[in-house]
XYZ file of C-alpha atoms in Angstrom:
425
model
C 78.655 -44.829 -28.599
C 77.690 -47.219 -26.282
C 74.266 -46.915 -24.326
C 74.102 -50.114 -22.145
C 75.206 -49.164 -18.459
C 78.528 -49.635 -17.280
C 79.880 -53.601 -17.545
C 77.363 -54.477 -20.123
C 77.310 -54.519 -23.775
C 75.550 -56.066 -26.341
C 77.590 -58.958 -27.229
C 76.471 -62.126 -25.179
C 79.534 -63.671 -25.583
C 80.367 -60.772 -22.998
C 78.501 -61.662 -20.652
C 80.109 -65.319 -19.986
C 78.346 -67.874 -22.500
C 75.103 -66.507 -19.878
C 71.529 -67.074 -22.218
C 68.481 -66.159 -21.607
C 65.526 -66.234 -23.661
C 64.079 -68.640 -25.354
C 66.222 -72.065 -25.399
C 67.895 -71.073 -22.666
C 68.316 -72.890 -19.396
C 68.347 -70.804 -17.013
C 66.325 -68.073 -14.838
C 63.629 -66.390 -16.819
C 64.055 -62.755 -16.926
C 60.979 -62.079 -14.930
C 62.685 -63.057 -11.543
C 66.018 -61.145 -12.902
C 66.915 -58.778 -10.330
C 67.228 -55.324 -12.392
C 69.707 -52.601 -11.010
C 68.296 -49.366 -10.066
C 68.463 -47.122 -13.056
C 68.515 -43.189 -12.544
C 67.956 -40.881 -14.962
C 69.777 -38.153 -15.945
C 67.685 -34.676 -15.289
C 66.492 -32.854 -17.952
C 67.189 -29.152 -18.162
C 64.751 -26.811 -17.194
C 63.379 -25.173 -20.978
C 62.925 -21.374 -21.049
C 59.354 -19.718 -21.402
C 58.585 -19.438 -24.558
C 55.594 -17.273 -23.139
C 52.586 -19.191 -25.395
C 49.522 -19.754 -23.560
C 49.510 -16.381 -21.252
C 52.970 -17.458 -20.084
C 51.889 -20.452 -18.461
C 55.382 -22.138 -17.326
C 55.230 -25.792 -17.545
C 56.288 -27.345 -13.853
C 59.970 -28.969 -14.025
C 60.304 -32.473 -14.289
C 60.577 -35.253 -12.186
C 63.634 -37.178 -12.351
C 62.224 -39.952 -9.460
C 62.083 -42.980 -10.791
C 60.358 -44.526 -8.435
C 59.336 -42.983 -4.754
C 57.090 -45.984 -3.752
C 53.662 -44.205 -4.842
C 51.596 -47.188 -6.396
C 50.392 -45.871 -9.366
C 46.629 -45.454 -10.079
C 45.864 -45.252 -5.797
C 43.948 -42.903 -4.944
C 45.788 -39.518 -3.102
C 43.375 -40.087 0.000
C 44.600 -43.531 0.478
C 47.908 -45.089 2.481
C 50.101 -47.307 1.143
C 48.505 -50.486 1.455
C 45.846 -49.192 3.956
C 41.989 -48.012 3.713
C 41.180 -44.767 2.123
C 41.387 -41.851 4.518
C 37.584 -40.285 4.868
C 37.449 -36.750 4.884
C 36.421 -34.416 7.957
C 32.179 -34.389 8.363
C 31.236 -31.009 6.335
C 34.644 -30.551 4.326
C 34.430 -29.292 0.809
C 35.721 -33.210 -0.535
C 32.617 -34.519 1.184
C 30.276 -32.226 -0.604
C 29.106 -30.927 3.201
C 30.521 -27.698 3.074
C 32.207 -24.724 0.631
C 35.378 -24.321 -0.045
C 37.406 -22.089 1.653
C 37.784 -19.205 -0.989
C 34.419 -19.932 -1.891
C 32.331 -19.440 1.352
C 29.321 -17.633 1.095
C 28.859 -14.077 1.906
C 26.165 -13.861 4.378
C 25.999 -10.198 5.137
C 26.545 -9.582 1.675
C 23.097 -11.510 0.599
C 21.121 -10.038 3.183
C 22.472 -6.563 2.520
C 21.791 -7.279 -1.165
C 17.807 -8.610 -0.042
C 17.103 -5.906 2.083
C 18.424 -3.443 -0.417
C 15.619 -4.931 -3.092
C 12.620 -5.343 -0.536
C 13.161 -1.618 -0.185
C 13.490 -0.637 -3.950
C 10.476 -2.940 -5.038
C 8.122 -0.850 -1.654
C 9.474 2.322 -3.095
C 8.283 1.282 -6.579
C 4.694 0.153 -5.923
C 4.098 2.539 -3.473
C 5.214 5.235 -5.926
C 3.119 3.785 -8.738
C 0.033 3.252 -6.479
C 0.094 6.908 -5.311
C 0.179 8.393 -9.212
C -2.546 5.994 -9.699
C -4.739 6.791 -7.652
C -4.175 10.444 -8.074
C -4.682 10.291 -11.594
C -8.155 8.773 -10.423
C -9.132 12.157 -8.014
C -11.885 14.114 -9.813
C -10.747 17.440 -9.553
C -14.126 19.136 -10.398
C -15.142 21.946 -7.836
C -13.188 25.497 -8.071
C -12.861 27.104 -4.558
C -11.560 30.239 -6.227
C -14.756 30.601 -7.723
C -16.203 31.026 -4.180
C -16.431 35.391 -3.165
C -16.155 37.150 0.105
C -14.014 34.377 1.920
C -13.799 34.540 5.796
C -10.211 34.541 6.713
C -8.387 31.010 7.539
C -7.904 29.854 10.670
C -5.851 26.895 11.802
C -6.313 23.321 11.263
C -7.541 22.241 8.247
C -11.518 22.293 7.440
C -13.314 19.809 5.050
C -17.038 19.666 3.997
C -17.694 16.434 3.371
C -20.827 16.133 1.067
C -23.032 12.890 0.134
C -25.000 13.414 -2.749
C -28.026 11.410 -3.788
C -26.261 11.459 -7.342
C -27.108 8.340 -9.497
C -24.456 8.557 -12.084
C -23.438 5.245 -13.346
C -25.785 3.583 -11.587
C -28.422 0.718 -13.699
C -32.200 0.511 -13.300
C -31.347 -2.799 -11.343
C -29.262 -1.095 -9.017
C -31.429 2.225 -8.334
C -34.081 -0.581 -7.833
C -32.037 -2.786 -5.189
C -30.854 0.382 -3.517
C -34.192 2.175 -3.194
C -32.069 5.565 -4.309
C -35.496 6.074 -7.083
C -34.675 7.437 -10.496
C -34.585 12.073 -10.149
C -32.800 13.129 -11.982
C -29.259 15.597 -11.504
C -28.082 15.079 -7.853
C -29.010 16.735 -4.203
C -26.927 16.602 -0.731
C -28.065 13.789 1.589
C -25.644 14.493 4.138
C -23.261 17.314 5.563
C -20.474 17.257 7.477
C -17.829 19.860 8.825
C -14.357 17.883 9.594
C -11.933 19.971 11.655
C -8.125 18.812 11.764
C -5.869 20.539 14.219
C -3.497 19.536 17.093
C -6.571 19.582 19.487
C -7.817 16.649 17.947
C -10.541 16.076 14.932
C -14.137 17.395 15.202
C -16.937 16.280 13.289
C -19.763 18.571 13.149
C -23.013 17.390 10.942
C -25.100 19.946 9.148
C -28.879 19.314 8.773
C -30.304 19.324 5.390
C -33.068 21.346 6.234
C -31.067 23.327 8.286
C -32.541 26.992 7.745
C -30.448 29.647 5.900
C -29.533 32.730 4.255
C -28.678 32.312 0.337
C -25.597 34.889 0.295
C -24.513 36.882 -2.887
C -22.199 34.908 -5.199
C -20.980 34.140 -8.333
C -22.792 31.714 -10.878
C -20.325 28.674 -11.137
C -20.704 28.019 -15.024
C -22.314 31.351 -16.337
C -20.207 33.816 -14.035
C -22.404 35.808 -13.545
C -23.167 37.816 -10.143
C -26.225 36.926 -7.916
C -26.974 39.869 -5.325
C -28.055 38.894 -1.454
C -31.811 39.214 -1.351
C -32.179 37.978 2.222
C -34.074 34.640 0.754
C -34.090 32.198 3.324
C -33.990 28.157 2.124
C -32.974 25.072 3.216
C -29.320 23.863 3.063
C -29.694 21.477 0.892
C -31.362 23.824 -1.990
C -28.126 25.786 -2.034
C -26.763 22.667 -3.719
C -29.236 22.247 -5.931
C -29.213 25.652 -7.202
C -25.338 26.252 -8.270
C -23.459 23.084 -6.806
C -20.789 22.666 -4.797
C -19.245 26.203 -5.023
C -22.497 28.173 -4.118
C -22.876 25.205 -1.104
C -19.380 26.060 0.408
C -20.384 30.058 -0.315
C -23.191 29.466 1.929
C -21.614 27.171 4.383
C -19.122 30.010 4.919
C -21.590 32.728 5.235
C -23.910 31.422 7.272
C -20.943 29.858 10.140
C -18.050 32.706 9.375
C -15.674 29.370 8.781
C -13.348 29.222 6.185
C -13.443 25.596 3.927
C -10.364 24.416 2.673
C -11.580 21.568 0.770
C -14.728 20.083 -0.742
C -15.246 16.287 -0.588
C -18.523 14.964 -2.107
C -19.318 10.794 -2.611
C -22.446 9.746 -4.321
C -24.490 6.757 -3.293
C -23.029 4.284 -6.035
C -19.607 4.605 -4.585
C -20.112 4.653 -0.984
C -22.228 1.192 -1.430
C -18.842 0.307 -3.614
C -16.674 1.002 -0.578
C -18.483 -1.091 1.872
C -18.537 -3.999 -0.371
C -15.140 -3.973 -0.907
C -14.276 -4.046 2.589
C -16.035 -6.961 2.976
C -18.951 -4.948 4.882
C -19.132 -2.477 8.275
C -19.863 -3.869 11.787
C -22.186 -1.683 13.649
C -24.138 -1.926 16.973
C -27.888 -1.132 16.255
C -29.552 0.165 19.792
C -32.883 -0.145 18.843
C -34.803 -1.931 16.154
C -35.841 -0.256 13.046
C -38.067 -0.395 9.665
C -38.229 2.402 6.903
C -39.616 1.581 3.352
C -38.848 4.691 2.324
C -34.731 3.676 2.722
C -35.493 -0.231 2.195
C -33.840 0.184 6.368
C -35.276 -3.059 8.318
C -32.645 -3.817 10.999
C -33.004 -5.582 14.095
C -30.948 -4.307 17.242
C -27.409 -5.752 18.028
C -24.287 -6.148 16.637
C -24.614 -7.038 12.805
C -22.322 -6.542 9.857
C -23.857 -3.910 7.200
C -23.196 -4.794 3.490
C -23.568 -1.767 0.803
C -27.240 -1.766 0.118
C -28.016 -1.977 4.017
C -25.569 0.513 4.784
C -27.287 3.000 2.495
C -30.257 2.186 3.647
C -28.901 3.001 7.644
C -27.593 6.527 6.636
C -30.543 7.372 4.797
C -33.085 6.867 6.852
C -34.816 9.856 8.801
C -38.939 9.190 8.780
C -38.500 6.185 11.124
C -37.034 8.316 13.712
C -38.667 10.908 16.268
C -35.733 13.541 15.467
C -35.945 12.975 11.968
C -33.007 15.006 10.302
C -31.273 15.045 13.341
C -31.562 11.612 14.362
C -30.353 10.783 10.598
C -26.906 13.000 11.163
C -26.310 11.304 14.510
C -26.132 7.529 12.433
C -24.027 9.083 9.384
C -21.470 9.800 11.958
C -21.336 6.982 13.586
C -21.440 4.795 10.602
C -18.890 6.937 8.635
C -16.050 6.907 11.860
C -16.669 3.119 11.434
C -16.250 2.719 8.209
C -12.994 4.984 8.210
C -11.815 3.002 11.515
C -12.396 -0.798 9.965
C -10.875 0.269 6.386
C -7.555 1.197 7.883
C -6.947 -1.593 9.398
C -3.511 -3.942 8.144
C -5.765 -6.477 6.908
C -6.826 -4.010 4.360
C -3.991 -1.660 3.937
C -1.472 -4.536 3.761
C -3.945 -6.987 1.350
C -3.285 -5.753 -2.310
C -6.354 -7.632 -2.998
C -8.605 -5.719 -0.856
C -6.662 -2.184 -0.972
C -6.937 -1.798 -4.597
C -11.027 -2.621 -4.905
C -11.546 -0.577 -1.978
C -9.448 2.707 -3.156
C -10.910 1.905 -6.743
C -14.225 1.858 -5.392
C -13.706 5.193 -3.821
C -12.331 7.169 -6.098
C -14.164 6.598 -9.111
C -17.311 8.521 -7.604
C -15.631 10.542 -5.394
C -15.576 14.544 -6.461
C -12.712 16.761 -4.114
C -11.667 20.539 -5.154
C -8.817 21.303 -7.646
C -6.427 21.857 -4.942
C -6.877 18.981 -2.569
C -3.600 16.009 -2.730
C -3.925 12.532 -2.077
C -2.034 13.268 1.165
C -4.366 15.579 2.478
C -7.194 13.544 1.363
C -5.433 10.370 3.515
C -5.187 13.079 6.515
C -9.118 13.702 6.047
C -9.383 9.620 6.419
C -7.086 9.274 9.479
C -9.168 12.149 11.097
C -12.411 10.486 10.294
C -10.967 7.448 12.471
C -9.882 9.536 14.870
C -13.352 10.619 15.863
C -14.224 7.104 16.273
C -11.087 6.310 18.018
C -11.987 8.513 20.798
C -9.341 10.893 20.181
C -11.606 13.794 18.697
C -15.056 14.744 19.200
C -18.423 14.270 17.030
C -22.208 16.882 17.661
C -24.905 18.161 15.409
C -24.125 22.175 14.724
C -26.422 23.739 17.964
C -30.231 23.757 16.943
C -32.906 26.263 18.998
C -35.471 25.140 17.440
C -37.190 25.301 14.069
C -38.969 27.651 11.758
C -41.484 26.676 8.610
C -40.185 23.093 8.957
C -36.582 24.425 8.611
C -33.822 23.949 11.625
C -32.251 26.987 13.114
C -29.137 27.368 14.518
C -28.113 28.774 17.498
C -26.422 31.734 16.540
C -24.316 32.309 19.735
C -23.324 28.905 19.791
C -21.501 28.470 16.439
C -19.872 31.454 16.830
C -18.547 30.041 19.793
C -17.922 27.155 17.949
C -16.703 28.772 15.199
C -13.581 30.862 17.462
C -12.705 27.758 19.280
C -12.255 25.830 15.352
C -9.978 28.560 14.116
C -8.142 29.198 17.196
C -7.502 25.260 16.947
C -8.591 24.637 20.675
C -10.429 22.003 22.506
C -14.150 22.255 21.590
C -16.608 22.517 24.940
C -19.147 23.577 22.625
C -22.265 21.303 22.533
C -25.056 20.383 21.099
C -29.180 21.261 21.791
């Protein structure tokens, strides 16, 4: 079989006494002009279906189609090398085209995760601090309940309790050392669609000690007409004979108890970084440790006990005393819910902890309708509800009394959830 192409063999005699090589005279073979050889295709193979039946691509039977080997695609024959588009894929400016990003889909995807990490802290913050509520005062304990009205009604109670308090602190706080606890301060809040009213209740407001069941023994306590202060209906049976008497003596129903002692209210100022007030008039009281000069000034915790404590540097005494709790409490409630505090983790968490580690509610109030007792407090302030000492005609062994006619005035327009033209003496 002969392989050379046609009119060649391998016999150089053949090829008419023509040498090349080496000792011959002629051309070199370099500058031999070579015919143009083709190649005979080779048949496509079958699949034989190895590697996932990848097919191999058919083969190329060019010999030559001018493409000067190792040149770049991207550059002509013979010219410079074509530069991509600005912000193609080759010039590492852009994506490629079945690799684009999904905008929509990212944000989407963001958004969906902003929203599940809210849900989950706010979720865990509210079981915290509702694990943190002391639920200590039974309501159901309470007899011979006037009937509920509408709105919602809290008594909101500060005690001169020192409970977890040092000998430093009692000291720096001029709270003294007694022993057990007494009410310092008060307060009726009424919630309802008329707006919130704040209603203080004297200490040494005078009245009747109703019949009523003995919190811890049970046992049953007949009405004997003794008259006392306020204050000593605390001190007698706590919180449950306090709301008994509240409720006897006003014909108001209380839905919820709310009591702070002195070591966490000081807490809660200093975790707000303090409570701006406006101070009318100078004062001094060594009683308190009060010695404020008149103007705007920011109260820390140990000054701001010291403000709502004071009474014997004032001509109305008790009265005067109610009058600055209010005021001072609507602040406090209007500068703590504020977005630098609500929004702050850092200042949020001290201030709630501070809070409600001395603070004492019934066994049926939520954390929701403790917030709605907050908002309502800065409401008052806000000018959207309404702040007065309970009406006063005078007084009787040292005791304030009420004005009968007046509460029950007051009393009607509360539970009939109206606007309250009721005032003060």
């Amino acid at each position: 079989m002969n392989d050379w192409p046609d009119g060649w063999n391998g016999d150089r005699a053949d090829r008419g006494g023509e040498r090349y090589g080496r000792g011959a005279g002629g051309q070199p073979e370099g500058v031999r002009a070579m015919p143009h050889v083709q190649r005979r295709a080779v048949p496509q193979q079958p699949s034989q279906g190895y590697d996932g039946g990848y097919d191999p691509p058919p083969y190329n039977s060019d010999y030559n189609t001018g493409q000067v080997y190792g040149t770049p695609a991207d550059r002509g024959q013979g010219g410079p090398p074509r530069v991509p588009p600005q912000g193609s894929y080759n010039n590492g400016g852009g994506y490629p085209p079945d690799h684009a990003p999904d905008w929509r889909r990212r944000i989407k995807i963001t958004a969906i995760s902003l929203v599940a990490v809210f849900l989950v802290v706010s979720i865990g913050t509210y079981f915290w601090a509702d694990s943190k509520l002391k639920r200590e005062v039974d309501l159901s304990k309470v007899i011979e309940r006037p009937e509920a009205g509408d709105g919602t009604n809290y008594l909101i109670v500060g005690s001169d309790s020192r409970e977890g308090m040092s000998d430093e602190e009692k000291k720096d706080l001029h709270t003294g050392s007694a022993e057990g606890k007494r009410t310092d301060s008060m307060m009726i809040l009424h919630d309802g669609s008329n707006g919130p009213t704040l209603i203080s209740l004297p200490r040494d407001s005078n009245v009747v000690i109703p019949s009523f069941r003995g919190s811890e023994s049970g046992k049953m306590f007949p009405n004997q007409g003794r008259e006392t202060k306020l204050n000593a209906a605390y001190a007698e049976d706590g919180p449950e004979l306090l709301v008994r008497t509240v409720e006897f003596n006003t014909g108001l129903r209380i839905d919820h108890y709310v009591e702070i002692g002195f070591a966490g209210f000081a807490n809660i100022v200093d975790a707000i970084g303090g409570v701006e007030l406006d101070i009318p008039k100078a004062f001094k009281d060594e009683k308190s440790g009060a010695d404020f000069k008149a103007g705007k000034q920011t109260l820390d915790g140990e000054q701001s006990l010291a403000f709502v404590r004071t009474r014997y540097a004032f001509a109305g005494s008790d009265l005067d005393r109610t009058k600055n709790q209010q005021k001072f409490l609507a602040a406090l409630a209007s500068q703590t819910a504020t977005p630098g505090t609500v929004l702050n983790p850092f200042k949020l968490y001290p201030t709630m902890g501070a809070g409600l580690d001395t603070l004492i509610v019934d066994k049926d109030m939520s954390l929701w309708s403790l917030s709605q007792m907050f908002f309502a407090m800065k409401g008052v302030t806000g000018g959207d509800g309404k702040s007065m000492n309970i009406p006063i005609t005078g007084s009787t062994g040292g005791n304030l009394v009420w004005d009968k006619a007046k509460v029950k005035q007051l009393v009607e327009q509360l539970n009939n959830d109206e606007k309250v033209t009721v005032t003060s003496n």
